[in-house]
XYZ file of C-alpha atoms in Angstrom:
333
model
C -15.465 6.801 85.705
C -18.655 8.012 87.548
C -22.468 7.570 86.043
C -25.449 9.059 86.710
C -28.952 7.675 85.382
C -31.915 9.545 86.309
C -35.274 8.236 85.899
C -33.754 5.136 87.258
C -37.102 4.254 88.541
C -38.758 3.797 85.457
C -38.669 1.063 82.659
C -35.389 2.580 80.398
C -33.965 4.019 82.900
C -33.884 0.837 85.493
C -32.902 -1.387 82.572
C -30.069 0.635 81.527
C -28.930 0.994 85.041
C -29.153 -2.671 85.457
C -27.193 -2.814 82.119
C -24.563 -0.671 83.718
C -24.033 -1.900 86.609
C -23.566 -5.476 84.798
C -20.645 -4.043 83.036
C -18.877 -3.033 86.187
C -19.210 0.774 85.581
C -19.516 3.097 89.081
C -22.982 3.828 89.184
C -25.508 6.458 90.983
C -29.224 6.800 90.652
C -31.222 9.883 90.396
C -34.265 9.396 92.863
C -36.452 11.156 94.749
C -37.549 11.387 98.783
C -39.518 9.509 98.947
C -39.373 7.260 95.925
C -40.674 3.525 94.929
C -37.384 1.818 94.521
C -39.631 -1.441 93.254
C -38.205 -1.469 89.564
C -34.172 -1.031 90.999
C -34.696 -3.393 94.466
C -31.786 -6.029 92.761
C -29.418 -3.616 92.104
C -29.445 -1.663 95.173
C -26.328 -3.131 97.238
C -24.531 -2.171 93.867
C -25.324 1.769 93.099
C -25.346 4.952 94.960
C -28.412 6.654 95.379
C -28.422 10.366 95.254
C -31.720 12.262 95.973
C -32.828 15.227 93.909
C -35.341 15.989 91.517
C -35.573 17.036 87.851
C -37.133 19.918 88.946
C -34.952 21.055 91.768
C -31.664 22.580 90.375
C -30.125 23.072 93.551
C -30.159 19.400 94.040
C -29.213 18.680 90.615
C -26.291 20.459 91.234
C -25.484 18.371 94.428
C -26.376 15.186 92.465
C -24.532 15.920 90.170
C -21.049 16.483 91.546
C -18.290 14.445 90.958
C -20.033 12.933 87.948
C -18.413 12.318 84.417
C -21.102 11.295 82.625
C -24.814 11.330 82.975
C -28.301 9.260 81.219
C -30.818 11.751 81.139
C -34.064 9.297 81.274
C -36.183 11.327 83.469
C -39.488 12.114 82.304
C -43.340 12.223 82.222
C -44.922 9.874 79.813
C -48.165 10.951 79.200
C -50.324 11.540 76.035
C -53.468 13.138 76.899
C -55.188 16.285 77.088
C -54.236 17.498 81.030
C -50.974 17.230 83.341
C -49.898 19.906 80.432
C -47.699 21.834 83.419
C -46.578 18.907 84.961
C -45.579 17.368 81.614
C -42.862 20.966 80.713
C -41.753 21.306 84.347
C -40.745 17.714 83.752
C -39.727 17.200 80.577
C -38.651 21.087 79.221
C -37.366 22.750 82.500
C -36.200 19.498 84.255
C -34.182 19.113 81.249
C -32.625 22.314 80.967
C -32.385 21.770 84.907
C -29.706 18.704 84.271
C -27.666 20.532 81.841
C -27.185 23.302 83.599
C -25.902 21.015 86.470
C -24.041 18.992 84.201
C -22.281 21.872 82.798
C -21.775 23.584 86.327
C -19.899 20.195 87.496
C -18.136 19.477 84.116
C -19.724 16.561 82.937
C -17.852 14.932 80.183
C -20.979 14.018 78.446
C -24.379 13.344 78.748
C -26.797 11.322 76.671
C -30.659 12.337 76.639
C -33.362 9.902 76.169
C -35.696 11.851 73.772
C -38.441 9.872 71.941
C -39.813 9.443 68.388
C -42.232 11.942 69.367
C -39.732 14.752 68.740
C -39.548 13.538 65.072
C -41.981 14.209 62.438
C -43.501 11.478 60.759
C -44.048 11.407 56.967
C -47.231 11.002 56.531
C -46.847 7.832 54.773
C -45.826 4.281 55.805
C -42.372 5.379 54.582
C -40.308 5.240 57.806
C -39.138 8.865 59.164
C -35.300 9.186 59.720
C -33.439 11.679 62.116
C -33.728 14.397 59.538
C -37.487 14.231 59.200
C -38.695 17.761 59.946
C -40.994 17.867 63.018
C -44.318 18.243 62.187
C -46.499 16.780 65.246
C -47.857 20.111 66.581
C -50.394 19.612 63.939
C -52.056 16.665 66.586
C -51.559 19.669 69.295
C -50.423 16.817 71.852
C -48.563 18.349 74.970
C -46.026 15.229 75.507
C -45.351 15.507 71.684
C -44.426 19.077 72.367
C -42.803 18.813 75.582
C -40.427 16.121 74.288
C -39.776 18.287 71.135
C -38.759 21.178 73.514
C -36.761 19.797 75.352
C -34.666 17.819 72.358
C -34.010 21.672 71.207
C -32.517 22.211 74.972
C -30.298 19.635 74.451
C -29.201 20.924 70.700
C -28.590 24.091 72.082
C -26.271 22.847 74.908
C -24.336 20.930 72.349
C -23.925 23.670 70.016
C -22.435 26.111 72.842
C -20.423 24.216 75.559
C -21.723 20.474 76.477
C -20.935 17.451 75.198
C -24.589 16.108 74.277
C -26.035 12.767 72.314
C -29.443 12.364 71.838
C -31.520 8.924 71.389
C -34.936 9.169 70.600
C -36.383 5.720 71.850
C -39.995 4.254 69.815
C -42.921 2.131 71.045
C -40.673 0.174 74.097
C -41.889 -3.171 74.854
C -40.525 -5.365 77.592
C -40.155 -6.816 81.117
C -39.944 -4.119 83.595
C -42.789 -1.707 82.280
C -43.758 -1.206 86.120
C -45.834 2.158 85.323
C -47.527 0.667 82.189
C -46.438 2.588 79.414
C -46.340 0.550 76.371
C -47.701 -2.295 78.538
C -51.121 -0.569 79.322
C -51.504 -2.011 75.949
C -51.088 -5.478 77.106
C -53.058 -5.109 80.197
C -56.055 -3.210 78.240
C -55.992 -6.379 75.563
C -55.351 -8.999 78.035
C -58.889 -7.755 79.574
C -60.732 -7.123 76.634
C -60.700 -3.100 76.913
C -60.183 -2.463 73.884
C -63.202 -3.623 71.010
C -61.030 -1.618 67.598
C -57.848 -1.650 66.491
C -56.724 1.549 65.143
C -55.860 1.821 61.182
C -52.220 3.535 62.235
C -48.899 1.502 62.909
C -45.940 2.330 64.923
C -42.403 1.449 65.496
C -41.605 -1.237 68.152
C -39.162 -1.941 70.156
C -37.402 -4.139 73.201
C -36.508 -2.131 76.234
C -32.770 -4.194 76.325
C -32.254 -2.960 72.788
C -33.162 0.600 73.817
C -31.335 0.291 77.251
C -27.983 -0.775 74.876
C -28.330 1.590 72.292
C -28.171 4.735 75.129
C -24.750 2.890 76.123
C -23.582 2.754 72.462
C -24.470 6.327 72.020
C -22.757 7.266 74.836
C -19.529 5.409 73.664
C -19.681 6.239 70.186
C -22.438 8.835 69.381
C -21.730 11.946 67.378
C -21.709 15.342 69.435
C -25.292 17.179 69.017
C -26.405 14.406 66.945
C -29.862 11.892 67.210
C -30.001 8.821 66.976
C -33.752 6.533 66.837
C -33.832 3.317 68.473
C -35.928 1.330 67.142
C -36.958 -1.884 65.778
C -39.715 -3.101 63.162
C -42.831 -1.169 61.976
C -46.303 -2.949 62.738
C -49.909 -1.661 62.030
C -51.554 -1.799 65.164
C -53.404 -4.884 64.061
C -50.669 -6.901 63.646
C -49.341 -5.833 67.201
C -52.699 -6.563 68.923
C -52.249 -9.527 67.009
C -49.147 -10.472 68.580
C -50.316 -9.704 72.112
C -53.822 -11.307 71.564
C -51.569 -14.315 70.532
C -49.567 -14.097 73.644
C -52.173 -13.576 76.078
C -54.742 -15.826 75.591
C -56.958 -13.283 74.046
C -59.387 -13.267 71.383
C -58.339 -11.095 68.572
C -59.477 -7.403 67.760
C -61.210 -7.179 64.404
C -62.926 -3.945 64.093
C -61.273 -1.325 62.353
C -61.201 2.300 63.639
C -60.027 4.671 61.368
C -59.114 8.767 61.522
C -62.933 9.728 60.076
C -64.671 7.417 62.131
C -62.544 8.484 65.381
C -63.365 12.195 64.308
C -66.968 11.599 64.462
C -66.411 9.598 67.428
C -64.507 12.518 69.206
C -66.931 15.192 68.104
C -69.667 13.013 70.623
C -67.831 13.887 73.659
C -70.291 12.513 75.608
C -69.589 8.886 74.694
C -65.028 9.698 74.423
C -65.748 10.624 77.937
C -67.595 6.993 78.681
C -64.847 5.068 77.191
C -62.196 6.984 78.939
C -63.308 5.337 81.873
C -63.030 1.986 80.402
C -59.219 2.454 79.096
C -56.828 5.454 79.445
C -56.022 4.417 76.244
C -58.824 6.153 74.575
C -58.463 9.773 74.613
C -58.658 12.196 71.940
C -54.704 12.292 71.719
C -53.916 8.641 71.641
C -57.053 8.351 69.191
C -55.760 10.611 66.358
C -52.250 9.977 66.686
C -53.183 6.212 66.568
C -54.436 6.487 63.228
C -51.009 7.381 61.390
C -47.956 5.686 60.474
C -45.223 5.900 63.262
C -42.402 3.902 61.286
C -38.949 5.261 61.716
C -35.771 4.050 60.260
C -33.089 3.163 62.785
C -30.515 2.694 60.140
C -28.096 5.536 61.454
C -27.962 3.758 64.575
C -26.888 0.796 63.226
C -24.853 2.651 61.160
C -22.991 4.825 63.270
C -23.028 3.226 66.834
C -23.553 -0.550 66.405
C -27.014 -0.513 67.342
C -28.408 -3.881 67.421
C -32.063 -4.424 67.552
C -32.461 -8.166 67.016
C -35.171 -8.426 69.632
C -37.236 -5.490 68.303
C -38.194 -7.469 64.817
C -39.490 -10.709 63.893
C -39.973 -13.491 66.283
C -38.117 -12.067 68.826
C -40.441 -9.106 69.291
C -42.881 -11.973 69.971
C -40.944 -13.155 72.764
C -40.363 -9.918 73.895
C -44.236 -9.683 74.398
C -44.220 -12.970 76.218
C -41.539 -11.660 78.827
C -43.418 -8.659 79.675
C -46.821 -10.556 79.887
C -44.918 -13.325 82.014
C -43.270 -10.005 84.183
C -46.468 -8.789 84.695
C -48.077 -11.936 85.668
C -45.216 -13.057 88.444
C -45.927 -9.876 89.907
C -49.580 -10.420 89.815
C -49.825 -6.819 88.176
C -52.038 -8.395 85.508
C-alpha cells in the first residue's frame, strides 16, 4: 500500500507524515523544486519525495502514479484581505487539480484536510456540528471561502466516481508550527503584540490529535462524509491565558469586542498602524475574532475513534508548552 501526503512541508501535513511513516506504511511526499524540507529533515531517509505542485496537473498526474491512497493537506493559510488569487489557485483549483489526478491513476481513496472554516458557526456559544449550514460569507473572508469551495470539490468527486473523506481540522496548536499559523499567536503574546483580547472563542486543538484523526478517517471514515477534529472550546481570554501562563508573559486584560473593533476598523488609518505591529490584526482576523468558533467533534469520536485527549484540559496546556519549547530550541522565538 502506497501514500501520498501533500503539504508535507507544513505543520499537519509533516506530522501526519511523521505519523505514517512510524506505522511502517510506504510513504511519498508532495513537494516542490525547490522546497524547504526543514519541517520533514528526520524523516527523509524514510519517504520518497515526488516533486509537483498543487497547481500543476501535469505533475500531479506524475506524482500521483502508482498511488493508492492520498492526504490532501496542501494549502494556503491565510486570513486577510489580499493573496485572494493565490489563496483559490491553491486551495479551489489545486484541489480539484489532485482529484482529477487521483481519479486519472485510480486512487483508492483520498482524505482532504478541509478546516472549520468551511462550517458555519451558530452564532451562539453552542458548538456547530458537521451539519451546520455554512454561513461565513457574511465576514466576506477569502480563506473562509476558498476552503468552502474547495470542500464542495471534494463532495462532488465523492458523489460521482472517487472515494473521498473529508476532515475539517480547528484552531491546531503544537510543536512543528514552522510557518506560524496558530503559533503567530504565541510569538505575538510572547512579545507583547498584542494589548486586547478579543470577546470571541474558538475551538482548539493538538496537531498529533489532528494528524491521527486524518489516519482514522482514512481507515474508517464514511464515503463523502466530514468529519471536525477538534478539541475544547476557549474564549480567547482563557487561551491567551494559557499561553501568557506558559510563556512568561503578563496577561491580556483589555477587552475588544465586535462594536469597538467596528469603530476601530472604520479609522483605517490607525488598522493600518497596528498591522505593522502584528499580522494578527487585520480587518478579517478582527471580526471573525469576535464570535464563537466552538464545534462539536462528537461524530468523530463517534464514528472513527477520534481521540482528542490532548486538545482539552491540562493537556492542551502542555500542548502550548511543547510548541513554545519547539519554538525556542529552534531559536524561532
Amino acid at each position: 500500500m502506497s501514500v501520498l501526503v501533500t503539504g508535507a512541508t507544513g505543520f499537519i501535513g509533516s506530522t501526519l507524515a511523521r505519523k505514517l511513516v512510524q506505522r511502517g506504511e510506504k510513504v511519498a511526499l508532495l513537494v516542490r523544486k525547490p522546497s524547504k524540507l526543514h519541517a520533514i529533515e528526520d524523516i527523509l531517509d524514510s519517504v520518497e519525495l515526488r516533486y509537483g505542485d498543487v497547481t500543476d496537473l501535469e505533475s500531479l498526474k506524475s506524482a500521483t502514479r502508482g498511488i493508492d491512497y492520498i492526504y490532501h493537506c496542501a494549502g494556503k493559510a491565510y486570513i486577510g484581505p489580499r493573496r485572494t488569487q493565490e489563496l483559490y489557485a491553491i486551495n479551489v483549483q489545486g484541489t480539484k487539480n489532485v482529484i482529477a489526478a487521483a481519479e486519472q491513476n485510480h486512487v483508492k481513496r483520498l482524505v482532504y484536510t478541509s478546516s472549520i472554516s468551511a462550517i458555519g458557526i451558530t452564532g451562539t456559544k453552542q458548538p456547530a456540528d458537521e451539519t451546520q449550514p455554512w454561513n461565513l460569507d457574511k465576514l466576506n473572508v477569502p480563506y473562509y471561502i476558498s476552503k468552502h469551495l474547495a470542500e464542495e470539490e471534494v463532495r462532488k468527486a465523492a458523489q460521482n466516481r472517487l472515494d473521498c473523506v473529508i476532515v475539517n481540522p480547528s484552531y491546531v496548536f503544537g510543536a512543528g508550527d514552522i510557518n506560524f499559523n496558530a503559533g503567530q499567536l504565541i510569538r505575538d503574546l510572547y512579545y507583547h503584540k498584542i494589548p486586547v483580547y478579543p470577546t470571541g472563542g474558538i475551538c482548539v486543538a493538538d496537531v498529533d490529535d489532528v494528524a491521527e484523526g486524518h489516519i482514522a478517517a482514512m481507515e474508517r471514515g464514511k464515503t463523502g462524509e466530514r468529519y471536525i477534529l477538534g478539541g475544547e472550546n476557549l474564549t480567547y481570554k482563557h487561551v491567551f491565558d494559557i499561553i501568557c501562563r506558559v510563556v512568561g508573559a503578563p496577561k491580556v486584560l483589555i477587552p475588544l469586542s465586535e462594536s469597538i473593533v467596528k469603530i476601530f476598523l472604520a479609522l483605517t488609518a490607525q488598522a493600518r498602524r497596528l498591522h505593522r505591529i502584528t499580522a494578527l490584526a487585520n480587518r478579517e482576523i478582527l471580526l471573525s475574532a469576535t464570535k464563537f468558533f466552538y464545534f462539536s467533534s462528537e461524530k468523530a469520536k463517534r464514528e472513527l475513534g477520534f481521540d482528542n485527549r490532548h486538545s482539552v484540559g491540562d493537556a492542551f496546556v502542555e500542548t502550548i508548552a511543547r510548541a513554545f519549547s519547539w519554538y525556542r530550541s529552534r531559536q524561532l522565538i
